[in-house]
PDB file of C-alpha atoms in Angstrom:
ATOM      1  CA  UNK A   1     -16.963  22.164  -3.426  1.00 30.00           C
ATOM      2  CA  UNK A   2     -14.270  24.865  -4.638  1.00 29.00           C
ATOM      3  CA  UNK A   3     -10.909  23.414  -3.934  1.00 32.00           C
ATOM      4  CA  UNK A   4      -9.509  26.275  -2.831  1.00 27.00           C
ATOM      5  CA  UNK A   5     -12.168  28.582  -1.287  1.00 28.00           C
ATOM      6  CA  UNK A   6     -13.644  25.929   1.550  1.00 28.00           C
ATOM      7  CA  UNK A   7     -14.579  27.960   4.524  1.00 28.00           C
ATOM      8  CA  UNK A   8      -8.044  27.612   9.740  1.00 30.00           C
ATOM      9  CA  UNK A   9     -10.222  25.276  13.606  1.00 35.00           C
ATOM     10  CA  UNK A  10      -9.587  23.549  18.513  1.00 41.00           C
ATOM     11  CA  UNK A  11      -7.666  19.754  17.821  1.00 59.00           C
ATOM     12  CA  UNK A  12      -4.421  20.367  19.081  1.00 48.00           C
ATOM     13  CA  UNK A  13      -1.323  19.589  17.315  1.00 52.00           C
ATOM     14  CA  UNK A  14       1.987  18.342  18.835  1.00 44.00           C
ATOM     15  CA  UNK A  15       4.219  20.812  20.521  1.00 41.00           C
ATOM     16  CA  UNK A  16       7.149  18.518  19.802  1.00 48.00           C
ATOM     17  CA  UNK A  17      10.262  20.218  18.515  1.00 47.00           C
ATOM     18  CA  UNK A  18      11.894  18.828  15.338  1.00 51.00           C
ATOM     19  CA  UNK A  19      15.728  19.059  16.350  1.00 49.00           C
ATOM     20  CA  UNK A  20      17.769  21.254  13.713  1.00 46.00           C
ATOM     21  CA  UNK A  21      19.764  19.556  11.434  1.00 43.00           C
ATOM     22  CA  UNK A  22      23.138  20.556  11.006  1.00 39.00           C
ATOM     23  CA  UNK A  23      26.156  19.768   8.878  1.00 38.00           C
ATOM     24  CA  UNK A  24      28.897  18.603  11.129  1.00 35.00           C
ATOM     25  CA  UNK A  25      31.543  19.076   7.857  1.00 33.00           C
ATOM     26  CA  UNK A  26      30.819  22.753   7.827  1.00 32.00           C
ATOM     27  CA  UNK A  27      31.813  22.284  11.593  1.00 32.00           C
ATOM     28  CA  UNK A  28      28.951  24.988  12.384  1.00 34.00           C
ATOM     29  CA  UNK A  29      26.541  25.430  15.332  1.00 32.00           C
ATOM     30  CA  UNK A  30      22.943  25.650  15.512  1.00 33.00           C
ATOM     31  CA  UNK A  31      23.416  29.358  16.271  1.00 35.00           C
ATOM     32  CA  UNK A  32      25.288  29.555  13.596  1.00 35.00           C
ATOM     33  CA  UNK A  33      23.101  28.096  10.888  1.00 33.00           C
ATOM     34  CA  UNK A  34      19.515  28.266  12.493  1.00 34.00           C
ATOM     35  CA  UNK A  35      17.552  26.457   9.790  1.00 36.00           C
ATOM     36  CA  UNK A  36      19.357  27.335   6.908  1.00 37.00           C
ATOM     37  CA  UNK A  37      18.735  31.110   7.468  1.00 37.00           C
ATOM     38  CA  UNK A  38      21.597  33.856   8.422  1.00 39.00           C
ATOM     39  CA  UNK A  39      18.965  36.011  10.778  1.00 35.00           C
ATOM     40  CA  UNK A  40      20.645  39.043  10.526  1.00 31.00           C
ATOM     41  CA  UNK A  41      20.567  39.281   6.917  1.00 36.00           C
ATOM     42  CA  UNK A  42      17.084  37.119   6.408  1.00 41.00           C
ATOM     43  CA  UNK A  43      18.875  35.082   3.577  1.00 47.00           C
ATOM     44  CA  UNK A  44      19.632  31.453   3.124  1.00 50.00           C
ATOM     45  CA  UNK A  45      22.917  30.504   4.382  1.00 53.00           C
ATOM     46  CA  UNK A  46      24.432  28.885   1.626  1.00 53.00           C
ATOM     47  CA  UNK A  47      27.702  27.459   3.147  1.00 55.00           C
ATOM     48  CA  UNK A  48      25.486  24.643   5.015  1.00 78.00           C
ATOM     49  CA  UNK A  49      25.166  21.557   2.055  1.00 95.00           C
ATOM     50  CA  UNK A  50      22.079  21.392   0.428  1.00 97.00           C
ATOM     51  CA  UNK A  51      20.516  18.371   1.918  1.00 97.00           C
ATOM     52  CA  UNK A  52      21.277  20.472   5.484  1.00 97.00           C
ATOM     53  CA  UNK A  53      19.873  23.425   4.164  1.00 97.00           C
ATOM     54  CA  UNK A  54      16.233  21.620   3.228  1.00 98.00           C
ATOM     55  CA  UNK A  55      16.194  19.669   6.230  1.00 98.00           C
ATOM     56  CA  UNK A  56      16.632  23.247   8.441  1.00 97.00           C
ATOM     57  CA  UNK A  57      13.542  24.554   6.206  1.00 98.00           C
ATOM     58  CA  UNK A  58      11.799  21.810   6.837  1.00 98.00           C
ATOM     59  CA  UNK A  59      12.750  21.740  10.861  1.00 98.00           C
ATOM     60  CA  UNK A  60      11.589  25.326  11.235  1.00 98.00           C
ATOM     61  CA  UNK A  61       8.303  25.430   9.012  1.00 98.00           C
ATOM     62  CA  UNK A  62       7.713  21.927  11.382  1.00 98.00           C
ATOM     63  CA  UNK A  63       7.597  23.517  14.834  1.00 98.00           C
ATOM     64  CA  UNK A  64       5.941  26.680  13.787  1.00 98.00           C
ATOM     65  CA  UNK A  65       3.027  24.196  12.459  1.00 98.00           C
ATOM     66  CA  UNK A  66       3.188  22.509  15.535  1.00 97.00           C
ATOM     67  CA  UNK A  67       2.213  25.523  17.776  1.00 97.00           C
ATOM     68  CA  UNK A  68      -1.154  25.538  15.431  1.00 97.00           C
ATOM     69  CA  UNK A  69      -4.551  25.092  16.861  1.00 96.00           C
ATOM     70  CA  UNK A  70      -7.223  23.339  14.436  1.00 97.00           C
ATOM     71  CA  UNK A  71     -10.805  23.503  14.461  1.00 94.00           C
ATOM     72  CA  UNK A  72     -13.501  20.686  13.717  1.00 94.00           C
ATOM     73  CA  UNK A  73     -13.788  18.674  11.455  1.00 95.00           C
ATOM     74  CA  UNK A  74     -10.117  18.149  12.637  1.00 97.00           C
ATOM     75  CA  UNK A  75      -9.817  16.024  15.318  1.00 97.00           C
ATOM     76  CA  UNK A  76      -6.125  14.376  14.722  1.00 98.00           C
ATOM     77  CA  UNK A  77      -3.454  16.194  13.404  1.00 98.00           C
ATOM     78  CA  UNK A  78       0.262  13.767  12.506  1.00 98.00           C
ATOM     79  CA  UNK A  79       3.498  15.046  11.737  1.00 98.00           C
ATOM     80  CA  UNK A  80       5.746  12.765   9.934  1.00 98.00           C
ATOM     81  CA  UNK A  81       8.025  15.345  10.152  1.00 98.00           C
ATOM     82  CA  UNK A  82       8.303  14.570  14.056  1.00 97.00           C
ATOM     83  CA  UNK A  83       8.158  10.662  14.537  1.00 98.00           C
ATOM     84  CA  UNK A  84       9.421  10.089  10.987  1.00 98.00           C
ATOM     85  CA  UNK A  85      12.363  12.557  10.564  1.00 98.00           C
ATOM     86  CA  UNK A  86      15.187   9.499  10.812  1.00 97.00           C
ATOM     87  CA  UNK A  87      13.579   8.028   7.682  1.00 98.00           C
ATOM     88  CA  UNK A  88      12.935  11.688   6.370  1.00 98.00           C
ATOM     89  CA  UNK A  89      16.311  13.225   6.455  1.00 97.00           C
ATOM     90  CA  UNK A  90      17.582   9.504   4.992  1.00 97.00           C
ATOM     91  CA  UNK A  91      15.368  10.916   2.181  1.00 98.00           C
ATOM     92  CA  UNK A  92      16.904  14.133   1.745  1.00 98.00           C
ATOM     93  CA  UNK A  93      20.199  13.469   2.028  1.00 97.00           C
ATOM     94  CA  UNK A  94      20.568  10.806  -0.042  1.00 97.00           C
ATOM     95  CA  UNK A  95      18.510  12.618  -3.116  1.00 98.00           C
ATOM     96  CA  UNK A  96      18.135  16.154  -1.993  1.00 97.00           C
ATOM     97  CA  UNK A  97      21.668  17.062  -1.424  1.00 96.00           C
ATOM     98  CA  UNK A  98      22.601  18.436  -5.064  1.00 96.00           C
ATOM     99  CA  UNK A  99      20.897  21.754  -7.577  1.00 97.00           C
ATOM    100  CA  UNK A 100      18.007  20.438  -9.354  1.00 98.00           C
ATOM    101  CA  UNK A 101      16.584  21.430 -12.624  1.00 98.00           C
ATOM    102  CA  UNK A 102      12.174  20.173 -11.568  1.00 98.00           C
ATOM    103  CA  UNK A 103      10.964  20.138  -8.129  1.00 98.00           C
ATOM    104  CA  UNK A 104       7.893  18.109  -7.878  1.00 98.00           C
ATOM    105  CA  UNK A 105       5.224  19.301  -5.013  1.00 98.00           C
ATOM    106  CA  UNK A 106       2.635  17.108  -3.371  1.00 98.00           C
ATOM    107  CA  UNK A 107      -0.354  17.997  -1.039  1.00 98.00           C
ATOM    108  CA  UNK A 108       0.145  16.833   2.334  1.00 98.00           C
ATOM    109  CA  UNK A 109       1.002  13.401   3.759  1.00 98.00           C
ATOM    110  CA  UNK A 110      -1.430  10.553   2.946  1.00 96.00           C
ATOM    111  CA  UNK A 111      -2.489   8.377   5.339  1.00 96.00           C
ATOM    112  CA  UNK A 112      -0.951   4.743   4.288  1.00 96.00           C
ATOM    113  CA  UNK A 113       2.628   6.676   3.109  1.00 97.00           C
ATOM    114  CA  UNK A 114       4.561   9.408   3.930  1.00 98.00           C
ATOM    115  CA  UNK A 115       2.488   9.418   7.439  1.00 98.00           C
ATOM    116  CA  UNK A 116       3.728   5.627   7.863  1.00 98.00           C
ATOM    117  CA  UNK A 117       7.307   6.481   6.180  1.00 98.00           C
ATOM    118  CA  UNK A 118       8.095  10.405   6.197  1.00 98.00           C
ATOM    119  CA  UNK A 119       8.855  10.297   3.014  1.00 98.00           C
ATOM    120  CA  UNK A 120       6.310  11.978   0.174  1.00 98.00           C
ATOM    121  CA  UNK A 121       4.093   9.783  -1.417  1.00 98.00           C
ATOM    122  CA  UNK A 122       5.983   6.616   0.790  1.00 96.00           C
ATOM    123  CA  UNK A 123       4.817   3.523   0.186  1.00 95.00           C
ATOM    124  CA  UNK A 124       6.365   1.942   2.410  1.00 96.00           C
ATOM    125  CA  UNK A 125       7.113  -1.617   0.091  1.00 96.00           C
ATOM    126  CA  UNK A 126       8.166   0.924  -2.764  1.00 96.00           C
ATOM    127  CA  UNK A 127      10.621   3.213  -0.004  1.00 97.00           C
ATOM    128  CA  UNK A 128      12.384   0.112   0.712  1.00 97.00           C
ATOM    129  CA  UNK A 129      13.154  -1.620  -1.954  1.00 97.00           C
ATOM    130  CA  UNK A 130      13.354   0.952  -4.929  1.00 98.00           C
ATOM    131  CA  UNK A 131      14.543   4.257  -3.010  1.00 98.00           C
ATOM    132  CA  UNK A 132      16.599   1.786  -0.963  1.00 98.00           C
ATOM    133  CA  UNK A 133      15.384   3.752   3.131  1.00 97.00           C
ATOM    134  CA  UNK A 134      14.132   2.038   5.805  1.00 95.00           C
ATOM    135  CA  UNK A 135      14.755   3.287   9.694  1.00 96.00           C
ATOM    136  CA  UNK A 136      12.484   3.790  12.753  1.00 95.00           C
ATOM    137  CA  UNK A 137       9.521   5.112  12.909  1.00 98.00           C
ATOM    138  CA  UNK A 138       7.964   6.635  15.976  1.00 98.00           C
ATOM    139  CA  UNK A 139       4.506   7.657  16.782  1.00 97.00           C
ATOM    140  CA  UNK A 140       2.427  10.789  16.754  1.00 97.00           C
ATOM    141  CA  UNK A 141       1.514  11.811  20.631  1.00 95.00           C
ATOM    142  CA  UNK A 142      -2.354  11.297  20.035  1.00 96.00           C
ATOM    143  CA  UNK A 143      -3.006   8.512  17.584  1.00 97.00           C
ATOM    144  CA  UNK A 144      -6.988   7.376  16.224  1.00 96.00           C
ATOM    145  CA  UNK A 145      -7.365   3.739  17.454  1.00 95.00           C
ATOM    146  CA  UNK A 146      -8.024   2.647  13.548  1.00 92.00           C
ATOM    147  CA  UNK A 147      -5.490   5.012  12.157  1.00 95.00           C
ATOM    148  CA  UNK A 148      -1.771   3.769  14.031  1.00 95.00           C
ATOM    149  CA  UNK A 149       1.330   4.656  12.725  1.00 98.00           C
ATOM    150  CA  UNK A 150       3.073   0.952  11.904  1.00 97.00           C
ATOM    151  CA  UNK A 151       5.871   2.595   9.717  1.00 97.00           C
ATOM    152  CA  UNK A 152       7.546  -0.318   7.863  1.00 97.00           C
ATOM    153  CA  UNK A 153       5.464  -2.720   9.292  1.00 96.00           C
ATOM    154  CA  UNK A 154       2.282  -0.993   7.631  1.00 95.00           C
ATOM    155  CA  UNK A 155       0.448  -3.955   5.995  1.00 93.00           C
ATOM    156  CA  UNK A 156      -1.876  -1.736   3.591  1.00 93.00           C
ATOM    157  CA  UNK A 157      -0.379   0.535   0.373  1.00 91.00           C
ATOM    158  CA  UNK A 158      -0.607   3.248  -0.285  1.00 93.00           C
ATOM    159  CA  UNK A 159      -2.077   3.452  -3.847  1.00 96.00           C
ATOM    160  CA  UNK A 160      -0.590   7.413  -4.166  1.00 97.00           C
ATOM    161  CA  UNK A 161       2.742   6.199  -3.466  1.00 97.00           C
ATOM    162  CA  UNK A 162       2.220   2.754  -5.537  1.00 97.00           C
ATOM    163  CA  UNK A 163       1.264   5.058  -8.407  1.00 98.00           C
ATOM    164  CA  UNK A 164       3.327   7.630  -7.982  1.00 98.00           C
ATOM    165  CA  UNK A 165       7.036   5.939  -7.253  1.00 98.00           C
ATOM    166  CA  UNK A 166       5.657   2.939  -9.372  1.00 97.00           C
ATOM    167  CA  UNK A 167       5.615   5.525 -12.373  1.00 98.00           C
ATOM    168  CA  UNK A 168       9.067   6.512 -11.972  1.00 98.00           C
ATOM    169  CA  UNK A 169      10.550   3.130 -11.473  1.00 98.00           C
ATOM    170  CA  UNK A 170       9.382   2.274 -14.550  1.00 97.00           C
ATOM    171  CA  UNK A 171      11.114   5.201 -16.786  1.00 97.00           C
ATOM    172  CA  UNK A 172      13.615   5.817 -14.759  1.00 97.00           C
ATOM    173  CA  UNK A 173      15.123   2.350 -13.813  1.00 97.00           C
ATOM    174  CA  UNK A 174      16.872   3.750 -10.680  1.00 97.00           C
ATOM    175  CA  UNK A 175      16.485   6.105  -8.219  1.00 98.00           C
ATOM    176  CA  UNK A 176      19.626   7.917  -9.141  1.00 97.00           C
ATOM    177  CA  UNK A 177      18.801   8.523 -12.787  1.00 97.00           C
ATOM    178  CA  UNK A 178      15.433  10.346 -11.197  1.00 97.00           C
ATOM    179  CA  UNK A 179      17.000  12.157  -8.580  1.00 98.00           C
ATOM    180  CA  UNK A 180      19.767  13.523 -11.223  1.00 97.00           C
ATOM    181  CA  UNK A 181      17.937  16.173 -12.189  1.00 97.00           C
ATOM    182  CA  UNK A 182      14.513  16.024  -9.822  1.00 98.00           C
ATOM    183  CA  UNK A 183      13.121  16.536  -6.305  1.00 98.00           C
ATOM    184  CA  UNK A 184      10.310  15.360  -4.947  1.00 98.00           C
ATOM    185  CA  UNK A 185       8.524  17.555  -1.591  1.00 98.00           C
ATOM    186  CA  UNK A 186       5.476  18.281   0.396  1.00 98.00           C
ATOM    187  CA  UNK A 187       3.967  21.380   0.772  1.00 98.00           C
ATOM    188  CA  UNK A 188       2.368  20.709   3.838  1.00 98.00           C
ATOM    189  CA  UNK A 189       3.899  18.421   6.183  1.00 98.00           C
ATOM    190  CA  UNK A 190       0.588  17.648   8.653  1.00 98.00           C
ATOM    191  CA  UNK A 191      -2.074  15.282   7.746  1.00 98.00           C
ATOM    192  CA  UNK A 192      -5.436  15.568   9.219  1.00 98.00           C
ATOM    193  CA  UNK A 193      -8.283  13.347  10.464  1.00 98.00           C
ATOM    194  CA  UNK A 194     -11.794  13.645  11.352  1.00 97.00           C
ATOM    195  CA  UNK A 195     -13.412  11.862  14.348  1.00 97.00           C
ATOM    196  CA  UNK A 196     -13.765   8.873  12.542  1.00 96.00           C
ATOM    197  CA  UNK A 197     -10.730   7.990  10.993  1.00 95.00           C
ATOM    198  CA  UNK A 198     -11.264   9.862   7.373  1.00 96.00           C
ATOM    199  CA  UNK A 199      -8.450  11.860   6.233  1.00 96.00           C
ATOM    200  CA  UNK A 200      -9.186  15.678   5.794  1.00 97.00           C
ATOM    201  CA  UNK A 201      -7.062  17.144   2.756  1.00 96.00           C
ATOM    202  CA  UNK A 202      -6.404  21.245   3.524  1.00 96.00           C
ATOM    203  CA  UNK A 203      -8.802  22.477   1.178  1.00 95.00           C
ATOM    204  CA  UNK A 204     -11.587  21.036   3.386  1.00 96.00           C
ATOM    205  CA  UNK A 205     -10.327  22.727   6.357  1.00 97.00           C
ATOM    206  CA  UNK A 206     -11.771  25.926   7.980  1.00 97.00           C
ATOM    207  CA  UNK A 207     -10.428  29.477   5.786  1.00 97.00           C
ATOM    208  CA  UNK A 208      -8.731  30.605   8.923  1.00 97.00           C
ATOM    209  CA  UNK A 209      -6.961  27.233   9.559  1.00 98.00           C
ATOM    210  CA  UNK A 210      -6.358  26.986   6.022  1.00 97.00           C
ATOM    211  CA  UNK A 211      -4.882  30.423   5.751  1.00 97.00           C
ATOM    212  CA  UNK A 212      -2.697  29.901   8.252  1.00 98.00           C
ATOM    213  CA  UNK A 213      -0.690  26.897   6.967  1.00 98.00           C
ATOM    214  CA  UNK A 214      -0.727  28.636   3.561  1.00 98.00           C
ATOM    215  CA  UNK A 215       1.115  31.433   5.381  1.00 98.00           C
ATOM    216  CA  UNK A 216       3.856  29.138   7.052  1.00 98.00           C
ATOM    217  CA  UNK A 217       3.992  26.846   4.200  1.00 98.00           C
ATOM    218  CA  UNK A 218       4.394  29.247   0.918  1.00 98.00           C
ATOM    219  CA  UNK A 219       7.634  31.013   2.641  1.00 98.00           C
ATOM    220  CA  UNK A 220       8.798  27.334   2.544  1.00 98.00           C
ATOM    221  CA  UNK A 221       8.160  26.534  -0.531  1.00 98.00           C
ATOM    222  CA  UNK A 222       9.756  29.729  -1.676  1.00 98.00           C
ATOM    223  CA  UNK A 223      13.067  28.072   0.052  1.00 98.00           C
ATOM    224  CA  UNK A 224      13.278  25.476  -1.119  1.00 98.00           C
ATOM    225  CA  UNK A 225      12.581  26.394  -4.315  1.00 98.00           C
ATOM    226  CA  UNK A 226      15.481  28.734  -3.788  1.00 98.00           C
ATOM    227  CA  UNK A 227      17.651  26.478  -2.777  1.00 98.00           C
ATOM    228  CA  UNK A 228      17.185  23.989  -4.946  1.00 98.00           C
ATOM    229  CA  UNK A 229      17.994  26.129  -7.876  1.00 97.00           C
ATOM    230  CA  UNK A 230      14.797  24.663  -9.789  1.00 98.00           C
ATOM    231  CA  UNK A 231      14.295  25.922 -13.403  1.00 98.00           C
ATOM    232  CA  UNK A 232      10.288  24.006 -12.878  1.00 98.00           C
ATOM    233  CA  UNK A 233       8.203  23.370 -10.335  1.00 98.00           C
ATOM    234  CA  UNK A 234       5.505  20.975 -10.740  1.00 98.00           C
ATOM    235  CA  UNK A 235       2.665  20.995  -8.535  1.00 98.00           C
ATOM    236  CA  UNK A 236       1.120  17.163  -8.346  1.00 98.00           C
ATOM    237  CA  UNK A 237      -2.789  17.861  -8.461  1.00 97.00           C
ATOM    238  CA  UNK A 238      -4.503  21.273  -8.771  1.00 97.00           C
ATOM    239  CA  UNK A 239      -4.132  22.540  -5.124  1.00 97.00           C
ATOM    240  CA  UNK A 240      -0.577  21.554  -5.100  1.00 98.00           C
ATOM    241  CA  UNK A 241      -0.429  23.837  -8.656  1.00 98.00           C
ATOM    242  CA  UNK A 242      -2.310  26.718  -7.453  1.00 98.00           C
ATOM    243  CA  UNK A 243      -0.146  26.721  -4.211  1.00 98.00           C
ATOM    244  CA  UNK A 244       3.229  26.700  -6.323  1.00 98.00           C
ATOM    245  CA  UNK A 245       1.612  29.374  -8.823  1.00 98.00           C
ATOM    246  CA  UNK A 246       0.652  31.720  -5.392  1.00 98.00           C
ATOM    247  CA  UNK A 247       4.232  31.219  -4.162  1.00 98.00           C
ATOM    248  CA  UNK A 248       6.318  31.993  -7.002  1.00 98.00           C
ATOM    249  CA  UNK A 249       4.026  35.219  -7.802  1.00 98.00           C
ATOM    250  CA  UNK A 250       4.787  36.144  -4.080  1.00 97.00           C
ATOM    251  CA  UNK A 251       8.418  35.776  -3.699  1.00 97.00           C
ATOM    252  CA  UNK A 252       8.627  36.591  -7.810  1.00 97.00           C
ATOM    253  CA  UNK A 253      10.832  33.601  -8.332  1.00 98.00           C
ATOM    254  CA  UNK A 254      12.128  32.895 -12.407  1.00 97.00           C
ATOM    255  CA  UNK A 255      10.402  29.600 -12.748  1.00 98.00           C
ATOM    256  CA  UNK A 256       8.247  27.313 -15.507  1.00 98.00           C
ATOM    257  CA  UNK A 257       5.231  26.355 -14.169  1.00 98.00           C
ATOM    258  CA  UNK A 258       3.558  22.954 -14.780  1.00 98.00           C
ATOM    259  CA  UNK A 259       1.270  20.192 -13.146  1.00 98.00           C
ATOM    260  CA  UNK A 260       0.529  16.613 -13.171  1.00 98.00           C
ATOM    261  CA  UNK A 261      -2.362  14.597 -12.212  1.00 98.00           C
ATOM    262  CA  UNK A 262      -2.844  13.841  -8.758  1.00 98.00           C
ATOM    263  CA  UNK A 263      -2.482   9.870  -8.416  1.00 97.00           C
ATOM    264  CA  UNK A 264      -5.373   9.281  -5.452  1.00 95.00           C
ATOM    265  CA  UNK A 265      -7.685   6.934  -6.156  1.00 94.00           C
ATOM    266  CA  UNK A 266     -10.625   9.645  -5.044  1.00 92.00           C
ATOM    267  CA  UNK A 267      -9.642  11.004  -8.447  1.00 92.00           C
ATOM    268  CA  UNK A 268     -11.861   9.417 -10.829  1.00 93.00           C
ATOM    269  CA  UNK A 269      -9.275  10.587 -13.515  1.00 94.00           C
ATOM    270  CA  UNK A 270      -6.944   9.143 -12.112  1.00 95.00           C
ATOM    271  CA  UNK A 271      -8.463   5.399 -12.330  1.00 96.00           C
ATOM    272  CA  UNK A 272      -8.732   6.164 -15.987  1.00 94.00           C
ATOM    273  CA  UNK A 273      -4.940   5.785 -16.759  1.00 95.00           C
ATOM    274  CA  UNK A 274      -2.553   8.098 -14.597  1.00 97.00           C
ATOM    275  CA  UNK A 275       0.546   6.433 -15.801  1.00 97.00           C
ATOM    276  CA  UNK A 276      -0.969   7.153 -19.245  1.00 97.00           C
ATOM    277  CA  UNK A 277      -1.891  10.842 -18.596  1.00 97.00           C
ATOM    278  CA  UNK A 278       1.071  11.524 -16.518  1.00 98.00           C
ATOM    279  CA  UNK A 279       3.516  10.193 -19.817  1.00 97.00           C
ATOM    280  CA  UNK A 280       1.229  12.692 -22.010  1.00 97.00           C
ATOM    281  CA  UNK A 281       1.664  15.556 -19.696  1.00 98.00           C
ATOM    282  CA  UNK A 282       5.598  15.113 -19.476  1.00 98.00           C
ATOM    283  CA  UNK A 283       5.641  14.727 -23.321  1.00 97.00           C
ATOM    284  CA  UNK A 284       3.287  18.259 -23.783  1.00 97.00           C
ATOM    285  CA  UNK A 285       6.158  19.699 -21.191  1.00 97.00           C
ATOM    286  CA  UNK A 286       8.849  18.606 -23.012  1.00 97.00           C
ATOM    287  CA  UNK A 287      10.413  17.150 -19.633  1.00 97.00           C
ATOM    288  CA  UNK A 288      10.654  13.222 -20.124  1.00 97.00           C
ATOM    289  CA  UNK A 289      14.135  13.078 -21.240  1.00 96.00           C
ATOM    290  CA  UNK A 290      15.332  15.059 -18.189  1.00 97.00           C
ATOM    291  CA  UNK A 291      13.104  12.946 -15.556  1.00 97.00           C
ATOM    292  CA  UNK A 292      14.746   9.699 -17.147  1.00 96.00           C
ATOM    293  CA  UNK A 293      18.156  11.703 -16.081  1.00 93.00           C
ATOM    294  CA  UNK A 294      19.184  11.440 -20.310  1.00 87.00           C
ATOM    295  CA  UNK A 295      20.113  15.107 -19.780  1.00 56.00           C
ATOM    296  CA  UNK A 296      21.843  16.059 -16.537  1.00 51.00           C
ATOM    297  CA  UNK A 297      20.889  19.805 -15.091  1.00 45.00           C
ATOM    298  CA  UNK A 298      24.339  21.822 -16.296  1.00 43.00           C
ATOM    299  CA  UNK A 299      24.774  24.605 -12.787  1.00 41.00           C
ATOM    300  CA  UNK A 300      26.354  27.411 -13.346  1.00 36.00           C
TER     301      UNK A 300
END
């Protein structure tokens, strides 16, 4: 199967609206900052905090996904971003609220984290005691009977997440030495399910279906990207990569360019040492020492 070319779908998503987030110090008003973005000018509004600024991004690319229709195989479409976004703007403003120098892009939510936790790659043992977030988690309108959202309370792991957060626990130490210099989002938000409980990753989904979330989802990623102030963005898998490489040509954004391996267990490489492979690739890249937080991202 080509990961990228599989041949947009009739599930329904939610048409719940994700309230926008605003800064109460700036003292402004959702008319005022409407997701981040002065409308007259079509430019981020920079006077909103960072944090506030990715959450409005977020907010907006969130209800525009909601008003999507998806064809079979999809059958159940979740939005963390809807009954998760208490534990998800935790997230972001507690780690996402300063200029990073690496932004590090996942897929989608998986089923066992960041659709149990709203945060990427959540594991839900490993986003409360290492990242230090724990709040309520609601439930998607339409759930699968085997597939419930349990937030917290989820008793399986997500091995992703385990991997993934696991990896940085372990050369980082804390949180805050990670999140000195790095930032960790999703590209797309939505996870999908067939009939039967299986999750569907967006390369399997219909072109048009596909196409469509690529559309909504790029000018995001662009964003945030912007916002962030990134100097490399690392896409986590190839999709993730080739997503990241699409957007920056697009919006013709001054970045580096990397990617790491994807830390599913469907990846047979990545049963054959990820920590391993993921140390290599961060060595080749030259970025260790600034994951660790040993060199702190100087903005001018």
């Amino acid at each position: 199967m080509d990961l990228f070319n599989v041949t947009p779908s009739t599930a329904s998503n939610s048409a719940l609206t994700v309230p926008t987030y605003v800064d109460a110090s700036t003292g402004m008003t959702p008319n005022e900052v409407k997701h981040g973005v002065d409308e007259t000018q079509g430019q981020l509004n920079t006077t909103a905090s960072i944090a506030v600024q990715i959450l409005n991004i977020e907010s907006r690319l969130s209800n525009e996904l909601n008003r999507l229709l998806f064809s079979p195989p999809v059958a159940y479409v979740y939005n963390p971003l809807n009954y998760a976004w208490e534990t998800h703007s935790l997230f972001v403003s507690k780690f996402g609220n300063t200029k990073k120098q690496i932004l590090f892009v996942g897929m989608n939510p998986g089923p066992w984290g960041m659709v149990q936790t709203g945060i990427p790659f959540g594991a839900a043992r490993l986003v409360q005691d290492w990242l230090g977030i724990v709040g309520t988690v609601g439930h998607p309108p339409i759930e699968h009977p085997q597939r419930k959202v349990q937030g917290f309370q989820c008793p399986r792991t997500e091995v992703s997440g385990q991997r993934f957060w696991g990896f940085f626990r372990d050369i980082c130490i804390t949180p805050e030495n990670m999140f000195k210099n790095c930032f960790v989002y999703s590209y797309c938000p939505l996870s999908f399910m067939h009939t039967s409980g299986r999750n569907i990753t967006p390369p399997e989904l219909k072109s048009s279906d596909r196409q469509a979330i690529m559309e909504l989802c790029d000018s995001s990623l662009g964003e945030i990207i912007t916002v962030l102030k990134v100097d490399i963005v690392i896409g986590i898998g190839k999709f993730a990569e080739y997503r990241v490489r699409e957007t920056v040509k697009k919006h013709s954004l001054n970045v580096t360019i990397g990617c790491i391996l994807h830390p599913s267990p469907i990846n047979p490489s990545a049963n054959k040492g990820w920590k391993e492979a993921v140390l290599k690739s961060m060595q080749e890249m030259n970025i260790l020492h600034i994951v660790r937080g040993d060199q702190l991202h100087q903005c001018t």
